[in-house]
Short mmCIF file of C-alpha atoms in Angstrom, two decimals:
data_model
loop_
_atom_site.label_atom_id
_atom_site.label_comp_id
_atom_site.label_asym_id
_atom_site.label_seq_id
_atom_site.Cartn_x
_atom_site.Cartn_y
_atom_site.Cartn_z
CA MET A 1 48.66 6.23 133.95
CA LEU A 2 45.85 5.31 131.08
CA PRO A 3 42.21 6.11 132.34
CA GLY A 4 40.24 4.17 134.61
CA GLY A 5 44.05 3.41 136.90
CA VAL A 6 45.36 1.60 134.17
CA ARG A 7 49.63 1.48 133.55
CA LEU A 8 51.33 0.96 130.60
CA ALA A 9 54.96 0.45 130.80
CA TRP A 10 58.11 -1.21 128.86
CA ASP A 11 60.93 -3.12 130.09
CA THR A 12 64.39 -3.36 128.06
CA VAL A 13 65.59 -6.64 128.08
CA GLU A 14 68.48 -5.38 130.01
CA THR A 15 66.05 -4.73 132.84
CA ILE A 16 63.99 -7.71 133.13
CA ARG A 17 67.94 -9.92 133.14
CA THR A 18 68.27 -8.17 136.32
CA PHE A 19 65.79 -10.25 138.12
CA GLN A 20 65.43 -12.87 135.48
CA PRO A 21 69.48 -13.29 134.85
CA GLY A 22 68.35 -16.60 132.40
CA PHE A 23 65.87 -14.37 130.31
CA ALA A 24 66.22 -14.68 126.11
CA VAL A 25 63.87 -13.38 123.96
CA SER A 26 60.91 -15.37 122.78
CA ARG A 27 60.55 -15.59 119.22
CA GLY A 28 57.34 -17.21 119.77
CA PRO A 29 55.06 -17.59 122.21
CA GLY A 30 55.71 -15.66 126.19
CA ARG A 31 56.43 -11.91 124.54
CA VAL A 32 53.96 -10.19 126.49
CA SER A 33 53.57 -9.91 130.68
CA LEU A 34 50.83 -8.72 132.26
CA ALA A 35 51.78 -7.13 135.62
CA PHE A 36 48.56 -6.69 138.56
CA ALA A 37 49.23 -4.05 141.25
CA CYS A 38 48.59 -5.96 144.81
CA ASP A 39 46.92 -4.69 147.72
CA GLY A 40 49.75 -4.83 149.79
CA PRO A 41 52.53 -7.34 149.66
CA ALA A 42 50.75 -9.99 151.90
CA GLU A 43 48.48 -10.40 148.87
CA VAL A 44 51.36 -10.83 146.31
CA ASP A 45 52.11 -13.61 148.41
CA ALA A 46 48.77 -15.10 148.29
CA VAL A 47 47.94 -14.46 145.07
CA TYR A 48 51.00 -16.02 143.75
CA ALA A 49 50.81 -19.10 146.09
CA GLU A 50 47.47 -19.75 144.49
CA LEU A 51 48.10 -19.52 141.26
CA VAL A 52 51.30 -21.80 141.56
CA GLY A 53 49.10 -24.20 143.96
CA ALA A 54 46.66 -23.71 140.64
CA GLY A 55 49.36 -25.65 138.45
CA TYR A 56 50.93 -22.32 137.10
CA GLU A 57 54.68 -22.26 136.43
CA GLY A 58 56.13 -19.76 138.82
CA ALA A 59 58.61 -17.84 136.96
CA ASN A 60 59.77 -16.43 139.64
CA ALA A 61 59.01 -16.55 143.68
CA PRO A 62 58.07 -13.48 145.78
CA TRP A 63 60.96 -11.25 146.41
CA ASP A 64 62.26 -7.57 147.50
CA ALA A 65 62.85 -5.89 144.39
CA PRO A 66 65.40 -3.24 144.54
CA TRP A 67 62.92 -0.64 142.71
CA GLY A 68 60.84 -0.47 146.46
CA MET A 69 57.88 -3.39 145.37
CA ARG A 70 57.07 -6.63 146.62
CA TYR A 71 57.16 -8.68 143.46
CA ALA A 72 56.22 -12.41 141.99
CA ILE A 73 56.11 -13.39 138.93
CA VAL A 74 54.10 -16.62 137.05
CA HIS A 75 53.47 -17.95 133.31
CA ASP A 76 49.88 -18.60 132.07
CA PRO A 77 49.50 -21.58 130.20
CA ASP A 78 50.60 -19.89 126.41
CA GLY A 79 54.54 -18.99 129.10
CA ASN A 80 53.42 -14.92 128.31
CA GLY A 81 54.19 -13.32 132.26
CA VAL A 82 51.73 -12.43 134.70
CA ASP A 83 53.35 -10.03 137.07
CA LEU A 84 52.21 -9.59 140.49
CA PHE A 85 53.43 -6.77 142.76
CA ALA A 86 52.79 -4.14 145.91
CA PRO A 87 54.56 -1.27 146.93
CA LEU A 88 56.72 -2.07 150.37
CA PRO A 89 56.14 -0.40 153.05
CA ALA A 90 58.16 2.65 154.16
CA GLY A 91 60.96 2.21 156.42
#
């Protein structure tokens, strides 16, 4: 974790294909994803709905990922991923 709570992470193409099976490495725009922590699973759903409702492309609707997060992905106008996530409640 970087100062101020910023976290920087890299996923392999193989990891991305576990939740986006048709993923292909871009040769142009869309080579970067930014991930934003939400306050909880309900906020992931709400922010995703708000962004898609505003016209942004929904790439992956919210789902409970096997790594213990509520997760969703939208694309910005340049095709970059905007990931939303929050830990799932324990139990």
